[in-house]
XYZ file of C-alpha atoms in Angstrom:
489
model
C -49.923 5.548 -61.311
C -46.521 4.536 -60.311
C -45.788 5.458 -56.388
C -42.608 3.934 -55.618
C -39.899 4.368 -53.443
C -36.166 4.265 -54.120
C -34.144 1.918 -52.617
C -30.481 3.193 -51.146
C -28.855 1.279 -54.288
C -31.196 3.248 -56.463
C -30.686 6.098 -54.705
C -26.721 5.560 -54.534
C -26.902 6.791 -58.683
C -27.998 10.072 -57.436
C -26.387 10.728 -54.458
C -22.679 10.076 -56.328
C -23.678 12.946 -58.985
C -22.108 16.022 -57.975
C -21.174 17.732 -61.733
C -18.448 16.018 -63.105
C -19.877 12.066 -61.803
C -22.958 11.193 -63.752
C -25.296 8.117 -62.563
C -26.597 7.293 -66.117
C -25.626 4.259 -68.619
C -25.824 4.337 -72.000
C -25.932 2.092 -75.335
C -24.652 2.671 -78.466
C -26.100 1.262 -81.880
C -26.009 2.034 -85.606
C -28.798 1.077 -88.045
C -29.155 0.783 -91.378
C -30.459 4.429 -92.852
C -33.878 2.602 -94.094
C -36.777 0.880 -92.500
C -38.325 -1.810 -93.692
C -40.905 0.624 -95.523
C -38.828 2.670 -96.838
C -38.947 5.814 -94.410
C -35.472 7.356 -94.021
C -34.820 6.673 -89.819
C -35.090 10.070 -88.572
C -35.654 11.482 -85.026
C -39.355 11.644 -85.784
C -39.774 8.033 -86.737
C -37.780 7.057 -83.366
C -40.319 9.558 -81.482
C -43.637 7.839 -82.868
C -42.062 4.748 -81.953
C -41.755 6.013 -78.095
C -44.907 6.639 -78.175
C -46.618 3.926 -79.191
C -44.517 1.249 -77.116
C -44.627 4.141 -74.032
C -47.246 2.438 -71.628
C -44.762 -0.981 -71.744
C -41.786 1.314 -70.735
C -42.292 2.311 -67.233
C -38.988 3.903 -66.126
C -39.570 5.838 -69.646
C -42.098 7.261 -67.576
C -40.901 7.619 -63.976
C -40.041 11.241 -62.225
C -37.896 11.841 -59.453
C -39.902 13.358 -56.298
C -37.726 14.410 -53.404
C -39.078 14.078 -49.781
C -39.066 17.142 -47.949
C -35.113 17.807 -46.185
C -34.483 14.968 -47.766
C -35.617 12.735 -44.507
C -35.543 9.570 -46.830
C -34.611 8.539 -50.172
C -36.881 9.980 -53.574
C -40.327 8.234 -54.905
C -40.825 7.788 -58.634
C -44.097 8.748 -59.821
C -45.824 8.770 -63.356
C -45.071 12.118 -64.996
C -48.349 13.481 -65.804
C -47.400 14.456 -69.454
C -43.810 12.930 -71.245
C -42.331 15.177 -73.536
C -40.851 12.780 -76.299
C -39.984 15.709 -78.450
C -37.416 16.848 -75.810
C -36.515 13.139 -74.738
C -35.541 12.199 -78.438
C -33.122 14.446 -79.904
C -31.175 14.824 -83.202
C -27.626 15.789 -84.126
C -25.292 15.007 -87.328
C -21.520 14.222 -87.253
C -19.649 16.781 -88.961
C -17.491 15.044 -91.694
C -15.577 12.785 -92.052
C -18.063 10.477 -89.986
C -16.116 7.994 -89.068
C -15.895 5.879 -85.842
C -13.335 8.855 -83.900
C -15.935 11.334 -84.897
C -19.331 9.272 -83.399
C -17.073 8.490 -80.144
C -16.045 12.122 -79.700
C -19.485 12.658 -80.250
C -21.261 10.278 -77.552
C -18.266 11.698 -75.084
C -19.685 15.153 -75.053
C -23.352 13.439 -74.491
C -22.732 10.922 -72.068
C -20.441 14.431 -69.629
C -24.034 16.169 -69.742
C -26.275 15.006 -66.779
C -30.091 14.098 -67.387
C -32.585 16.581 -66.462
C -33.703 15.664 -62.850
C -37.181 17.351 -63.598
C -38.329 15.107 -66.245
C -38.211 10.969 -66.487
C -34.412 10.477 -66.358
C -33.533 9.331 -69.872
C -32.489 10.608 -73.698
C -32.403 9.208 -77.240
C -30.219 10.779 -79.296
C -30.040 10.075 -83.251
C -27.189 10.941 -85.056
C -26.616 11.078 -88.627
C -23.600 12.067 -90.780
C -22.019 8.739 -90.302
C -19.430 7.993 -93.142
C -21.571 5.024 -94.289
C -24.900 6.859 -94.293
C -25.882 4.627 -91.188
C -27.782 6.072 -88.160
C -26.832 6.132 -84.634
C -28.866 6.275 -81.676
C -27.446 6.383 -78.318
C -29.853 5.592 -75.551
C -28.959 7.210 -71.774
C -30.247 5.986 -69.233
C -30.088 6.628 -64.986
C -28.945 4.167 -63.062
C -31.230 4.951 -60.352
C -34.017 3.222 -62.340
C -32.453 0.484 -64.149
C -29.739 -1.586 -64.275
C -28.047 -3.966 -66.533
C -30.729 -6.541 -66.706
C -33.509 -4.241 -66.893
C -32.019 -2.074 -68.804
C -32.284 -4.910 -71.517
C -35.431 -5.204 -70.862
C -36.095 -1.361 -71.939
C -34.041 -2.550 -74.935
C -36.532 -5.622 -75.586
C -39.795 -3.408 -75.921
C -37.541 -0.892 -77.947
C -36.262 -3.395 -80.459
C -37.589 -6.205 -82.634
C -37.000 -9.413 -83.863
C -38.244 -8.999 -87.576
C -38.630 -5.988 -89.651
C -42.437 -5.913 -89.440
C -42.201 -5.685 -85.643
C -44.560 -6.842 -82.967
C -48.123 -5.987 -82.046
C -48.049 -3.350 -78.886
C -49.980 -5.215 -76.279
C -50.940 -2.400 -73.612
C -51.045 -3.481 -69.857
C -54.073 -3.958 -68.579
C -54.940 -0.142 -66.554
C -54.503 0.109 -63.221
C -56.681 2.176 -61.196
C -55.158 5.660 -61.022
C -53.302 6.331 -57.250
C -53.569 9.349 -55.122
C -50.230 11.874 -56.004
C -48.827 12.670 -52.742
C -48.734 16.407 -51.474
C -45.464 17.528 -49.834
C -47.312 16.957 -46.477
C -47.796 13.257 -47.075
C -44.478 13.131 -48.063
C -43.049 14.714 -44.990
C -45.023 12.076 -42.482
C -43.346 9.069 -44.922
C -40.275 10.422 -44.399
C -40.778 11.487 -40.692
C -42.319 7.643 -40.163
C -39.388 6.198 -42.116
C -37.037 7.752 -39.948
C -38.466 5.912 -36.926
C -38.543 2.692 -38.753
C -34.718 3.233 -39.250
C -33.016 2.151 -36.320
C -34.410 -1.354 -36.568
C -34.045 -1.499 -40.052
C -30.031 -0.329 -39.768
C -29.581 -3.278 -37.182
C -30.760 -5.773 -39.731
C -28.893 -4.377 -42.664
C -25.822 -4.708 -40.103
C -26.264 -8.253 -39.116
C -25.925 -8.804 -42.786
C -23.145 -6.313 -43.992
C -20.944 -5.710 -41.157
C -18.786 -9.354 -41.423
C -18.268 -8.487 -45.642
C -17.615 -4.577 -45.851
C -14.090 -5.218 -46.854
C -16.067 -7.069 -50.200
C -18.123 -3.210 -50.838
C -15.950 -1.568 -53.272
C -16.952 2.282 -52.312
C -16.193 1.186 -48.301
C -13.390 -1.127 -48.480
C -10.763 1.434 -48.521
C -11.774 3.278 -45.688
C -9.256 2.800 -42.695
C -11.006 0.504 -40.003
C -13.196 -0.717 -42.252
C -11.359 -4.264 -42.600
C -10.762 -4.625 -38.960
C -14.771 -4.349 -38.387
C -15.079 -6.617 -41.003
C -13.114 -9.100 -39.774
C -14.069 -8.565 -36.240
C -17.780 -9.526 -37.497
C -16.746 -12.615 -38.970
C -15.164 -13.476 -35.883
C -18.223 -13.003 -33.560
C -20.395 -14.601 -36.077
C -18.864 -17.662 -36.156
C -18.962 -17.703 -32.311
C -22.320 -17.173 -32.362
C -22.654 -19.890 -34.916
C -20.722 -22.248 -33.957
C -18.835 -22.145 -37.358
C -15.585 -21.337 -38.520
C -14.050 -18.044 -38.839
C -14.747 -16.963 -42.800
C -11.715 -15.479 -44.525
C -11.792 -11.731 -45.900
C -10.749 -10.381 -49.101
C -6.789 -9.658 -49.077
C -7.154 -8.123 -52.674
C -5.155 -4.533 -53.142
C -5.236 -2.008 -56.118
C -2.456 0.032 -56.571
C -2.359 3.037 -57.596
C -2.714 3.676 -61.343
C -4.047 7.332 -63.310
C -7.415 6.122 -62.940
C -7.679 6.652 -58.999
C -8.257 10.072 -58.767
C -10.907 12.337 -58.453
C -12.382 12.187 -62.317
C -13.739 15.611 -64.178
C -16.533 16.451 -65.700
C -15.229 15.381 -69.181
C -15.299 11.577 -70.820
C -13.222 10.060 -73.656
C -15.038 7.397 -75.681
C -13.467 3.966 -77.870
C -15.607 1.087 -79.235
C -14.882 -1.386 -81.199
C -15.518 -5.452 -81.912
C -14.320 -8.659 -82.322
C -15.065 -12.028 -83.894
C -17.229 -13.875 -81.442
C -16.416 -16.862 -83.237
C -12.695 -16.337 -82.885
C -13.198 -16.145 -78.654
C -15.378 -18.944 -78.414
C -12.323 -20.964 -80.187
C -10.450 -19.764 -77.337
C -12.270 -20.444 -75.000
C -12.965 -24.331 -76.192
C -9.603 -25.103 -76.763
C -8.245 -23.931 -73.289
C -11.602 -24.979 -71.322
C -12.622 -22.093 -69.753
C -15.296 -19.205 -70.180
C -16.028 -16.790 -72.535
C -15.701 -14.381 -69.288
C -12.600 -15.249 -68.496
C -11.747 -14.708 -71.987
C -12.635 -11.215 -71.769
C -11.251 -10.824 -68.529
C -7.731 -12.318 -69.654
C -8.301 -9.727 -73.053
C -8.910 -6.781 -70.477
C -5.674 -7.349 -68.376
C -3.808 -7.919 -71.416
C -4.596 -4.994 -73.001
C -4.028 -2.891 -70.078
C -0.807 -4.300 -69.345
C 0.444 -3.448 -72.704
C -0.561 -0.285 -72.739
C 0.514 0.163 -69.660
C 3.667 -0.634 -70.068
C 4.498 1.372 -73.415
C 3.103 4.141 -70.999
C 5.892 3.280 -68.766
C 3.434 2.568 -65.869
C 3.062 -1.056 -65.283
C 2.174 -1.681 -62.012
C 4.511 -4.453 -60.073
C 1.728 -6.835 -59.276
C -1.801 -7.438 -60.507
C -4.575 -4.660 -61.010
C -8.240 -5.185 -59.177
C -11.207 -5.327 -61.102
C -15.038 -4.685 -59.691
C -17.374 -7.028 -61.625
C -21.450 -6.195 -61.648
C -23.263 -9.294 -60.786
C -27.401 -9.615 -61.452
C -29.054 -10.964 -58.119
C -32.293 -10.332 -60.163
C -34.613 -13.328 -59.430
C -37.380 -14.634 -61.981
C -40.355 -13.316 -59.963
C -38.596 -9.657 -60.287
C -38.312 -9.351 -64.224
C -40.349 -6.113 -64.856
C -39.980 -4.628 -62.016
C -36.652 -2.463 -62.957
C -34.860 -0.390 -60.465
C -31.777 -2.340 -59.408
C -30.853 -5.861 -58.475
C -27.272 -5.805 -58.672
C -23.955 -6.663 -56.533
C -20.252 -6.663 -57.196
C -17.671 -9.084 -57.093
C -13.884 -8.045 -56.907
C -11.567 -9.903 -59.186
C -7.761 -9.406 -60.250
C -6.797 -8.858 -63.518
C -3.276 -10.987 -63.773
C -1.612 -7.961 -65.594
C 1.805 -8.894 -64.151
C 1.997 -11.975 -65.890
C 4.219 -11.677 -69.464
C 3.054 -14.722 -70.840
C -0.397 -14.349 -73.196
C -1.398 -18.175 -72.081
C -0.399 -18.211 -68.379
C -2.331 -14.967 -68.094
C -5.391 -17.220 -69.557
C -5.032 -19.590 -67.007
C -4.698 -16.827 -64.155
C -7.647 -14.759 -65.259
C -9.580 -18.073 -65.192
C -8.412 -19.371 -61.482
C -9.094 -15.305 -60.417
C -12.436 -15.376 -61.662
C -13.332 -18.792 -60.258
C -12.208 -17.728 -56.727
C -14.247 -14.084 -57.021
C -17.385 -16.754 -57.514
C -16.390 -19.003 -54.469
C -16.508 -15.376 -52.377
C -19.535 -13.944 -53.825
C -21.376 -17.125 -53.103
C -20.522 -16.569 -49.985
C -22.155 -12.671 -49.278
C -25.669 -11.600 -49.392
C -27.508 -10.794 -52.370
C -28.725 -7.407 -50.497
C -24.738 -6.894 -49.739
C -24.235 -2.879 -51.656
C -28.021 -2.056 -50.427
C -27.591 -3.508 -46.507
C -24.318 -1.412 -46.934
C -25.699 1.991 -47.972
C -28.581 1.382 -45.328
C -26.285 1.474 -42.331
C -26.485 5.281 -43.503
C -29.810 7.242 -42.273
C -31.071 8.776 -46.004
C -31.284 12.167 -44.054
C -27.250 11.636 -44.286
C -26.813 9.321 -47.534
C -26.547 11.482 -50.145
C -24.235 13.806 -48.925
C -22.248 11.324 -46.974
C -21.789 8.984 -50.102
C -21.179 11.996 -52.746
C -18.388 13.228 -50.384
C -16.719 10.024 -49.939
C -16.303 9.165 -53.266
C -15.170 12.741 -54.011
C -12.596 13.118 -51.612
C -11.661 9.504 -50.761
C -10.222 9.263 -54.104
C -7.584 11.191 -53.354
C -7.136 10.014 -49.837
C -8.089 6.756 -49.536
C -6.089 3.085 -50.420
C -7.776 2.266 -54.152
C -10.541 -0.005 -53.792
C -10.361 -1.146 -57.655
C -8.310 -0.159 -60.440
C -11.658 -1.087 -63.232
C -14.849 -1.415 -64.023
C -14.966 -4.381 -65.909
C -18.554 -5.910 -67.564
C -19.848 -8.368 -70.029
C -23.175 -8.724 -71.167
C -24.626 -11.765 -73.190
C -26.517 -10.302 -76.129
C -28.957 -11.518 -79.077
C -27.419 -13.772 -81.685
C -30.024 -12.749 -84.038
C -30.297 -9.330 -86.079
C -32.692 -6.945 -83.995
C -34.386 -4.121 -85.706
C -35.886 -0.359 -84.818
C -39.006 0.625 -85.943
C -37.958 -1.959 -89.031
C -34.629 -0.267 -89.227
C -31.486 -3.619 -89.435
C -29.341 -3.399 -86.332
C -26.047 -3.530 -87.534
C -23.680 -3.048 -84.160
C -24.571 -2.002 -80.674
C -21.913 -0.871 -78.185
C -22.126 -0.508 -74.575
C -21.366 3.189 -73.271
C -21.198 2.694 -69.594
C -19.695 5.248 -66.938
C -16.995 5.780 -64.691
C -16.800 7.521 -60.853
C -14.115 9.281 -58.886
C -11.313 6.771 -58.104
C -12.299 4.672 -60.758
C -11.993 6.370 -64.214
C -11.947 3.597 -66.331
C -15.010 1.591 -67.444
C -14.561 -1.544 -70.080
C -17.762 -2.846 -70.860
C -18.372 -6.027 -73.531
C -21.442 -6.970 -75.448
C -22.340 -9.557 -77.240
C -24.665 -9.166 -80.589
C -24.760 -11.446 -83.498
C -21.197 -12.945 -84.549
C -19.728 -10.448 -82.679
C -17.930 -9.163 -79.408
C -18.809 -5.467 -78.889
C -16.595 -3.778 -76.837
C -16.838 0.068 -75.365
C -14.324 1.866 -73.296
C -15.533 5.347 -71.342
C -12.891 6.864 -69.379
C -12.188 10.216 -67.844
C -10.501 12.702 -70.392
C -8.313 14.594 -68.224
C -6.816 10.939 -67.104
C -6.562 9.635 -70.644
C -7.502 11.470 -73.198
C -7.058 9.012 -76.323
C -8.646 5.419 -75.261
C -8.260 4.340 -79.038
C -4.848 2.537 -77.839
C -6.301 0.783 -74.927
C -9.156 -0.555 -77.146
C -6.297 -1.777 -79.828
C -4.234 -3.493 -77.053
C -7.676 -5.200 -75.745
C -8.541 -6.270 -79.430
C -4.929 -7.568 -80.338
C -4.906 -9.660 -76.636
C -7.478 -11.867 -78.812
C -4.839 -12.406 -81.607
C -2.366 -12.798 -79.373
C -4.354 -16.257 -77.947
C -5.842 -16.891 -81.144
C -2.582 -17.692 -82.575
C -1.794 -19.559 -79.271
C -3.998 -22.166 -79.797
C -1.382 -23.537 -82.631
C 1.563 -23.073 -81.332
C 3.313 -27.141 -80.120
C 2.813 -27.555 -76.604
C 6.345 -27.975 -74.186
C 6.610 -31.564 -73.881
């Protein structure tokens, strides 16, 4: 039985949901109507498959127990009995089924929270699609995994062939003790004397690079305790002084408080078409996407008539995950702040910038801790965390200098076809999420010759994303046709 303590990153997901900020991820995919046997891919289908491939999904199986006055941050534990009749749910698109329709669709799912009394994740399959495809969108909670491990889910989900793969079960572990609400209580209580030795070691760490924690940075003092830090570290090092982060976001739609209602977009483009890019101006497909992303934005932007003067800020998710911790899900994540050269008019130039920006966000994030967003959130005692953290992102979006402008993500996927209970993958879609101050979320996957992008934002800031995702998509065909076009002597 699974007896595990959150850590304050997991626990971060939770504390930021208050009703209109969700902590849950999700991926969208459609599949062709058939499996490889000829069974039409229904809800039931998808639910035998859960089943079956259930004892190699442990967050599938994780439920959220609270310590008593919350004196610490929430165990998982095994539920005793997963309902995969309520955890896999069907709907059908009413017609015309097209690609508006599915995103309006997932936007009304991904604004409902997950049930905090059950394992904290849905399927949903959805039919009605114009081309007689099905759609499943998977939601998942941060809390329990996160990017890489939330492929991982995908892994045991999916296939390689039709036929699938044998279902090895894990060898059984002997069954652990389920503690009462008493045993809980003298964690917690113990915890809470562990803390103040545990808050001076997360401080040693975080205090000289708060100003590079997106959810603290814009709190006034928090860069002149940063850079105070530095300072007496390298006198106690003997080293020189370490330079903060100067980055600023201004103030765009996007950095307010966000509702409780989402607006979806997805699309794709030719993988093939981005790697040319990328070749003939030697640099990453990353900072090809990240060059597509400010381009996009600043057209739209503009035509909205509110371009920013200088350059938006962009919050990148970085794995720390090491080898030894595949499996072992929860979340091994930090962030890296990079600008997104959207004041630049010229398609190429703003290539070049997006490149040099993204190199320079690596130089700094080489230099912070890997445990940089958890030594952060433990400077809070969890008797305090979760309301502390929900109301600062609540309010300080409102009151606060923007920390970022973006969430901005891209995700290597498989180059080969995948397949659901023998079911073709034919697209998948990231559906990620967005949180007050920072209502706008573009997320990129890769899956067979394509580049899959998805777009969540919140609905009372923009309403219709489909424009956004255009200007993204026609950034590509704007340095496509670049690459032939005679060089200035």
């Amino acid at each position: 039985m699974t007896f595990r303590k959150l850590t304050s990153l997991d626990a971060q997901f939770l504390a930021m949901e208050d009703g209109r900020a969700h902590g849950h991820v999700s991926v969208l995919s459609t599949y062709a109507p058939y499996t490889a046997d000829g069974r039409r891919l229904t809800a039931e289908v998808i639910r035998d498959l859960v089943a079956e491939r259930l004892p190699l999904l442990p967050p599938f199986r994780w439920r959220l127990v609270r310590v008593p006055f919350d004196l610490d941050h929430p165990y998982w534990v095994d539920a005793d009995d997963v309902d995969v009749t309520y955890h896999v749910q069907e709907s059908a698109l009413r017609a015309p089924g097209d690609d508006r329709r599915l995103a309006d669709h997932v936007a009304e799912i991904i604004a409902r929270p997950l049930d905090r009394s059950r394992p904290l994740w849905e399927i949903h399959v959805i039919s009605g699609l114009a081309d007689d495809s099905v759609a499943l969108l998977i939601k998942m909670h941060h809390a329990a995994v996160d990017g890489v491990s939330g492929a991982e889910v995908l892994r045991v989900l999916l296939d390689d062939t039709a036929e699938g793969q044998p279902v090895v079960a894990p060898h059984s572990v002997e069954p652990q003790h389920r503690p009462s609400q008493a045993e809980l209580l003298g964690r917690g209580l113990t915890n809470m004397c562990r803390y103040p030795a545990r808050s001076i070691r997360a401080a040693v760490r975080a205090l000289p690079h708060l100003d590079e924690v997106p959810t603290l940075r814009g709190v006034p003092g928090v860069s002149t305790v940063a850079r105070h830090s530095r300072s007496a570290k390298a006198i106690l090092e003997r080293t020189n002084t370490a330079e903060g982060t100067d980055l600023v976001a201004p103030r765009t739609r996007f950095q307010t408080a966000i509702s409780p209602r989402r607006s979806v977009a997805f699309g794709s483009v030719s993988l093939a078409e981005v790697r040319a890019v990328k070749d003939h101006f030697g640099c990453s497909i990353n900072d090809v996407v990240m060059a597509m992303c400010a381009s996009g934005l600043r057209s739209w932007l503009a035509d909205e008539g509110e371009l920013p003067d200088g350059p938006l800020l962009s919050f990148v998710p970085v794995s720390v995950r090491t080898p030894e911790q595949t499996g072992t899900f929860g979340n091994r994540v930090t962030v890296m702040m990079a600008e997104l050269p959207t004041d630049e008019a010229d398609p190429v130039e703003r290539l070049h910038r997006a490149q040099a920006t993204m190199t320079a966000a690596k130089l700094r994030h080489q230099a912070l801790p890997a445990s940089l967003l958890e030594d952060a959130n433990d400077l809070i005692p969890p008797a305090l965390f979760a309301r502390a953290t929900g109301t600062a992102l609540r309010h300080g979006a409102a009151f606060l200098q923007p920390a970022v402008n973006a969430a901005i993500s891209n995700v290597p996927g498989s180059p080969t076809t995948l397949y659901c209970a023998g079911a073709e993958q034919l697209s998948q879609f990231p559906i990620s999420g967005v949180l007050h101050g920072v209502g706008l979320n573009i997320t990129v996957f890769s899956y067979r010759k394509e580049l899959s992008i998805g777009i969540v934002v919140d609905r009372d800031q923009l309403d219709d994303p489909w424009p956004l995702l255009d200007a993204v998509r026609d950034a590509l065909t704007d340095l496509t046709a670049a690459i032939s076009r005679p060089t200035s002597a």
